[in-house]
Amino acid sequence: MKLTFKKVFLMALWMGLITLPIVGIKMVDDGVVWRIGPVVISALVLVGGLAWLGFSRWKGLAKLGSLLAEPFRYTTEKMAKPAAVKLEVVALLVVLSVIPWVLPGKHLNLAIDTGIYIILALGLNIVVGSAGLLVLGYAGFWAIGAYTFALASIMLNCPFWLGLVLAAVVTGLCGLIVGLPCLRLRGDYLAIVTLGFGELVRYLLKNLPNLTGGEKGLPNELLSGKINHPEIFGWVLKQPLHYYYLTFIMVILTVVIIGRLNNSRIGRAWIALREDEMAATSMGINTTQLKILAFVISAVWAGFAGVLYAAKMNYITPEAFRFEQSALILAMVILGGMGNTLGVILGAVILFILPWFIRDQMPAFQDYRLLIYGATMVLMMLFRPQGLISSKRRQVELTAETAD
């Protein structure tokens, strides 16, 4: 869209109008108080739009974009040389193994939660980044995994390790059930169906109190008991430090297994499916099986993350698996670079830590963290539409599209 002064002005006016009932009016006991929030937002949009208007006409824009992308280009080029990157990976693993001993408690919990989101983002990357199927309800699979283990733990005293297997089976079946009706869907239609699935799961969890605990979550007075912690030869892993190393190991296993999968014949067939389904079919690839397989494997990883989350939190509610979580996980995949494992990890780390950093270290900007969050995403789409670390294939595609 070509930006003009008229469009910028209309955008600012529109933002002011739609934010007026949300942030512009506050109900008090003796009436209504009007706030200047919409005016501030309109002014920000107007100033930002005008700045971008002038910025886009600046000849050095392309040069600046290239400069900002330089660190990530270096990383991408290094990834093409496995021998060169091996030493850096080993050094990073050593640092991550030692770092929990010096981290304060709240930072350790942040690191564990970041690891869980990395597992989720890598799982979603299978179906979105590799197979090219847009899924907006991924938190639904995550919730099913968490509730499966929580219920099995409370009712049957199921151990953590058996819970992983049980959650993988249940979420895999759910992935199969969701994948079957989606075989003929792509793009927006598929996104709508999966979005509906994610919300359906959440509302079922909220409205079946006798089975799931309803809005009170698990455990509660109706379903009393406890969600089991992992246990190794009688040693109960319930300290944050234990969960850090458990999450660390699960992330490494996820990276290795999904990396092997992406480099296998199935992974290459997923890429063919993503690029052109008709061409893939004409080459003899069974696209039906591939789509279902992508759904199932992706759902299984969400189930693993759900079990880990339920055991770590020891208490779960349906509100922990809202649509915002699905959108956040999808944003991690897109920001990092669809189809690129390292990029997805980087995207997950940045998007999970950024809101915390603004809230904890920059309290003056706490109310604007979503605005900063959105601005970061917009800047990324402008300067790096292929993500922070894109796969070579994806980079070539976007370059060709831009040239067209």
XYZ file of C-alpha atoms in Angstrom:
404
model
C 0.000 0.000 0.000
C 1.419 3.357 -1.025
C 1.298 5.678 1.963
C 0.055 9.249 1.480
C -0.660 12.044 3.927
C -4.407 11.546 3.441
C -4.178 7.839 4.293
C -2.040 8.523 7.362
C -4.544 11.085 8.614
C -7.491 8.719 8.076
C -5.624 5.892 9.843
C -4.963 8.136 12.847
C -8.601 9.232 12.924
C -9.803 5.638 12.688
C -7.496 4.476 15.490
C -8.806 7.266 17.684
C -12.419 6.273 17.038
C -12.008 2.536 17.634
C -9.975 3.023 20.817
C -12.365 5.620 22.229
C -14.796 3.168 23.914
C -11.961 0.955 25.187
C -9.405 3.333 26.641
C -11.132 6.705 26.358
C -14.014 6.180 28.791
C -13.788 5.184 32.429
C -16.896 4.524 34.508
C -16.791 5.934 38.031
C -19.377 6.078 40.804
C -20.641 9.535 39.951
C -20.526 9.354 36.172
C -18.029 9.010 33.349
C -14.433 10.208 33.105
C -13.005 10.924 29.693
C -9.345 10.053 29.183
C -6.918 11.203 26.519
C -5.834 7.682 25.507
C -7.414 7.813 22.009
C -5.845 11.221 21.378
C -2.409 9.919 22.357
C -2.825 6.820 20.170
C -4.023 8.917 17.214
C -1.084 11.281 17.656
C 1.338 8.340 17.773
C -0.169 6.851 14.612
C -0.075 10.218 12.872
C 3.526 10.977 13.870
C 4.640 7.411 13.136
C 2.864 7.403 9.774
C 4.362 10.740 8.744
C 7.792 9.610 9.905
C 7.459 6.427 7.885
C 6.202 8.436 4.884
C 9.368 10.498 4.918
C 11.490 7.511 5.819
C 10.204 5.399 2.918
C 11.256 8.128 0.474
C 14.738 8.226 1.884
C 17.236 6.678 -0.506
C 19.269 5.132 2.285
C 16.352 2.936 3.431
C 17.499 -0.144 1.527
C 21.002 0.307 2.876
C 19.693 0.597 6.453
C 17.561 -2.550 6.080
C 20.598 -4.406 4.822
C 22.630 -3.126 7.792
C 20.020 -4.225 10.348
C 19.814 -7.668 8.784
C 23.584 -8.142 8.776
C 23.861 -10.043 12.123
C 21.195 -12.525 11.068
C 22.705 -12.922 7.600
C 25.982 -13.823 9.287
C 24.173 -16.473 11.349
C 22.439 -17.867 8.269
C 25.717 -18.126 6.381
C 27.369 -19.802 9.330
C 24.603 -22.380 9.466
C 25.551 -23.438 5.949
C 28.885 -24.621 7.395
C 28.053 -27.249 10.056
C 31.696 -27.774 11.019
C 32.147 -24.071 11.771
C 29.012 -23.863 13.871
C 29.647 -27.057 15.884
C 32.053 -25.419 18.353
C 29.647 -22.536 18.952
C 26.773 -24.932 19.645
C 28.881 -26.864 22.174
C 29.894 -23.603 23.876
C 26.245 -22.495 24.021
C 25.157 -25.811 25.540
C 27.871 -25.547 28.198
C 26.761 -22.009 29.082
C 23.097 -23.055 29.274
C 24.055 -26.004 31.495
C 25.882 -23.794 33.985
C 23.717 -20.695 33.944
C 20.870 -21.907 36.245
C 23.318 -22.007 39.174
C 23.736 -18.237 38.975
C 20.204 -17.244 37.981
C 17.775 -15.901 40.627
C 14.564 -17.861 41.194
C 12.257 -15.731 39.049
C 14.713 -15.789 36.171
C 14.953 -19.567 36.463
C 11.173 -19.853 36.138
C 11.316 -17.531 33.155
C 13.942 -19.771 31.540
C 11.764 -22.877 32.135
C 8.679 -21.220 30.632
C 10.759 -20.041 27.681
C 11.875 -23.633 27.119
C 8.261 -24.839 27.120
C 7.370 -22.212 24.511
C 10.375 -23.236 22.422
C 9.016 -26.805 22.356
C 5.589 -25.477 21.356
C 7.011 -23.229 18.640
C 9.106 -26.059 17.198
C 6.048 -28.316 17.210
C 3.940 -25.724 15.409
C 6.780 -25.149 12.954
C 6.210 -28.672 11.618
C 2.732 -27.930 10.393
C 3.143 -24.212 9.585
C 6.773 -23.825 8.550
C 7.428 -27.200 6.924
C 4.038 -28.287 5.570
C 2.695 -24.770 4.960
C -0.643 -25.303 6.764
C -1.815 -22.304 8.775
C -2.971 -23.345 12.265
C -4.453 -20.802 14.681
C -5.665 -23.091 17.460
C -2.433 -24.740 18.561
C -3.089 -23.949 22.214
C -5.988 -26.425 21.991
C -3.566 -29.343 21.574
C -1.421 -27.930 24.366
C -4.456 -27.837 26.647
C -5.431 -31.407 25.768
C -1.941 -32.640 26.659
C -1.926 -30.754 29.958
C -5.421 -31.859 30.986
C -4.813 -35.459 29.929
C -1.850 -35.730 32.268
C -3.513 -33.731 35.055
C -6.640 -35.935 35.036
C -4.630 -39.152 34.779
C -2.422 -37.977 37.607
C -5.309 -36.980 39.904
C -7.598 -39.937 39.187
C -5.111 -42.737 38.504
C -1.912 -41.449 40.111
C -0.287 -41.657 36.687
C 3.497 -41.005 36.778
C 4.997 -38.221 34.687
C 6.776 -40.474 32.190
C 3.668 -42.536 31.495
C 1.771 -39.251 31.242
C 4.047 -38.218 28.368
C 3.094 -41.362 26.452
C -0.595 -41.004 27.303
C -0.674 -37.324 26.275
C 1.158 -38.139 23.031
C -1.474 -40.771 22.163
C -4.443 -38.533 23.033
C -3.129 -35.400 21.318
C -2.032 -37.463 18.314
C -5.586 -38.796 17.983
C -6.949 -35.272 18.298
C -4.507 -34.156 15.601
C -5.840 -36.945 13.399
C -9.451 -35.934 14.097
C -8.718 -32.284 13.283
C -6.533 -33.128 10.304
C -9.078 -35.313 8.503
C -11.730 -32.642 7.820
C -8.997 -30.144 6.939
C -7.633 -32.130 4.017
C -9.320 -29.962 1.407
C -8.744 -26.676 3.212
C -5.895 -24.220 2.865
C -5.056 -20.683 3.895
C -7.760 -18.654 5.623
C -10.323 -21.473 5.706
C -7.919 -23.823 7.443
C -6.973 -21.070 9.891
C -10.651 -20.519 10.764
C -11.276 -24.235 11.367
C -8.244 -24.604 13.618
C -9.114 -21.386 15.431
C -12.542 -22.845 16.122
C -10.946 -26.060 17.388
C -8.742 -24.186 19.853
C -11.667 -22.192 21.242
C -13.904 -25.273 21.297
C -11.395 -27.099 23.494
C -11.166 -24.164 25.890
C -14.939 -23.810 26.211
C -15.372 -27.551 26.730
C -12.821 -27.413 29.524
C -14.706 -24.509 31.096
C -18.161 -26.057 30.805
C -17.519 -29.627 31.975
C -16.832 -29.000 35.683
C -17.418 -32.608 36.748
C -14.825 -33.867 34.281
C -12.314 -31.045 33.911
C -12.894 -28.904 36.995
C -14.451 -26.117 34.897
C -13.211 -22.588 35.429
C -11.721 -23.562 38.796
C -9.118 -25.640 37.010
C -7.302 -28.708 38.302
C -6.992 -29.806 41.024
C -9.986 -28.439 42.972
C -12.428 -29.542 45.670
C -14.385 -31.733 43.225
C -11.324 -33.344 41.714
C -8.924 -33.267 44.619
C -5.494 -34.752 44.421
C -2.213 -33.603 42.979
C -0.481 -33.447 39.643
C 2.555 -35.654 39.923
C 6.071 -34.346 39.546
C 8.599 -36.325 37.491
C 10.383 -39.031 39.437
C 13.617 -40.916 38.696
C 14.338 -43.987 40.870
C 12.404 -42.487 43.768
C 13.990 -39.036 43.383
C 11.181 -36.514 42.917
C 12.064 -33.652 40.572
C 10.076 -30.749 41.961
C 12.577 -27.918 42.345
C 12.844 -25.190 39.672
C 16.422 -26.323 39.034
C 15.164 -29.844 38.244
C 12.564 -28.496 35.857
C 15.162 -26.319 34.172
C 17.324 -29.325 33.283
C 14.289 -31.429 32.348
C 13.061 -28.677 30.001
C 16.596 -28.223 28.661
C 16.839 -31.933 27.789
C 13.375 -31.946 26.214
C 14.278 -28.931 24.068
C 17.470 -30.640 22.868
C 15.567 -33.843 22.063
C 12.935 -31.823 20.217
C 15.570 -30.019 18.160
C 17.364 -33.259 17.279
C 14.223 -35.254 16.421
C 12.516 -32.499 14.447
C 15.798 -31.652 12.708
C 16.187 -35.284 11.619
C 12.569 -35.344 10.535
C 12.925 -32.189 8.428
C 15.992 -33.610 6.676
C 14.281 -36.911 5.974
C 12.219 -37.924 2.970
C 9.066 -36.882 4.834
C 10.502 -33.432 5.564
C 11.349 -32.864 1.908
C 7.869 -34.031 0.922
C 6.379 -31.492 3.383
C 8.385 -28.744 1.688
C 7.099 -29.891 -1.698
C 3.563 -29.791 -0.295
C 4.126 -26.290 1.039
C 5.520 -25.000 -2.243
C 2.907 -26.391 -4.620
C 0.390 -29.037 -3.633
C -0.653 -29.795 -7.200
C 2.932 -30.240 -8.364
C 3.653 -32.455 -5.347
C 0.635 -34.628 -6.159
C 1.703 -34.940 -9.789
C 5.128 -36.136 -8.583
C 3.484 -39.043 -6.781
C 3.533 -37.602 -3.258
C 0.577 -38.649 -1.126
C -0.411 -35.206 0.152
C -3.311 -36.574 2.213
C -1.044 -38.704 4.363
C 1.499 -35.913 4.659
C -1.047 -33.388 5.923
C -2.421 -35.779 8.507
C 1.084 -36.771 9.560
C 2.036 -33.112 10.019
C -1.039 -32.507 12.167
C -0.446 -35.601 14.281
C 3.272 -35.032 14.924
C 2.738 -31.356 15.631
C -0.073 -32.180 18.082
C 2.082 -34.784 19.836
C 4.725 -32.140 20.577
C 2.073 -29.841 21.973
C 1.030 -32.756 24.203
C 4.599 -33.144 25.513
C 4.740 -29.419 26.295
C 1.346 -29.682 28.010
C 2.511 -32.483 30.319
C 5.649 -30.561 31.231
C 3.618 -27.400 31.848
C 1.036 -29.172 34.040
C 3.715 -30.894 36.131
C 5.706 -27.701 36.585
C 2.726 -25.470 37.447
C 0.927 -28.170 39.475
C -2.293 -26.324 38.717
C -3.948 -25.600 35.360
C -7.016 -23.652 34.219
C -8.661 -23.275 30.790
C -7.699 -19.590 30.719
C -4.034 -20.561 30.413
C -4.772 -21.827 26.883
C -6.528 -18.854 25.314
C -6.330 -17.816 21.680
C -3.646 -15.282 22.595
C -1.323 -18.189 23.348
C -1.930 -19.694 19.906
C -1.244 -16.314 18.296
C 1.917 -15.883 20.367
C 3.289 -19.291 19.359
C 2.482 -18.594 15.702
C 4.217 -15.200 15.954
C 7.311 -16.959 17.340
C 7.455 -19.171 14.249
C 6.931 -16.283 11.828
C 9.337 -13.912 13.568
C 12.113 -16.485 13.858
C 11.786 -17.788 10.306
C 9.316 -20.411 9.159
C 10.944 -23.759 8.557
C 14.195 -22.854 10.314
C 14.771 -24.520 13.680
C 17.335 -22.050 15.003
C 15.219 -19.128 13.843
C 12.117 -20.479 15.588
C 14.073 -20.894 18.834
C 15.332 -17.322 18.564
C 11.820 -16.055 17.821
C 10.433 -17.907 20.858
C 13.123 -16.494 23.147
C 12.621 -12.916 21.954
C 8.817 -12.900 21.997
C 8.538 -14.592 25.375
C 11.202 -12.523 27.112
C 10.392 -9.136 25.513
C 7.033 -8.568 27.358
C 8.615 -9.728 30.614
C 11.580 -7.395 30.100
C 9.301 -4.416 29.465
C 7.132 -5.255 32.474
C 10.025 -5.954 34.863
C 12.776 -3.631 33.731
C 10.823 -0.788 32.107
C 7.722 -0.313 34.306
C 7.091 3.146 32.835
C 6.379 1.479 29.485
C 4.336 -1.388 30.928
C 1.040 -0.051 29.595
C 2.559 0.261 26.137
C 4.155 -3.179 25.962
C 1.614 -4.493 23.458
C 2.194 -1.396 21.323
C 5.970 -2.016 21.424
C 5.311 -5.675 20.755
C 3.200 -4.840 17.687
C 5.684 -2.244 16.439
C 8.467 -4.844 16.664
C 6.447 -7.250 14.538
C 5.653 -4.533 11.962
C 9.332 -3.577 11.701
C 10.248 -7.219 11.256
C 7.750 -7.664 8.439
C 9.129 -4.556 6.749
C 12.824 -5.365 7.020
C 12.887 -9.175 7.379
C 9.667 -10.721 5.995
C 11.436 -14.087 5.851
C 12.090 -13.990 9.628
C 15.221 -13.401 11.676
C 16.982 -16.506 10.383
C 15.355 -17.762 7.255
C 15.959 -21.018 5.484
C 17.797 -20.584 2.199
C 14.831 -21.892 0.242
C 12.432 -19.440 1.884
C 14.863 -16.571 1.284
C 15.058 -17.389 -2.414
C 11.241 -17.560 -2.660
C 10.762 -14.145 -1.063
C 13.514 -12.609 -3.182
C 11.819 -13.957 -6.315
C 8.410 -12.665 -5.178
C 9.877 -9.222 -4.499
C 11.524 -9.205 -7.921
C 8.181 -10.077 -9.568
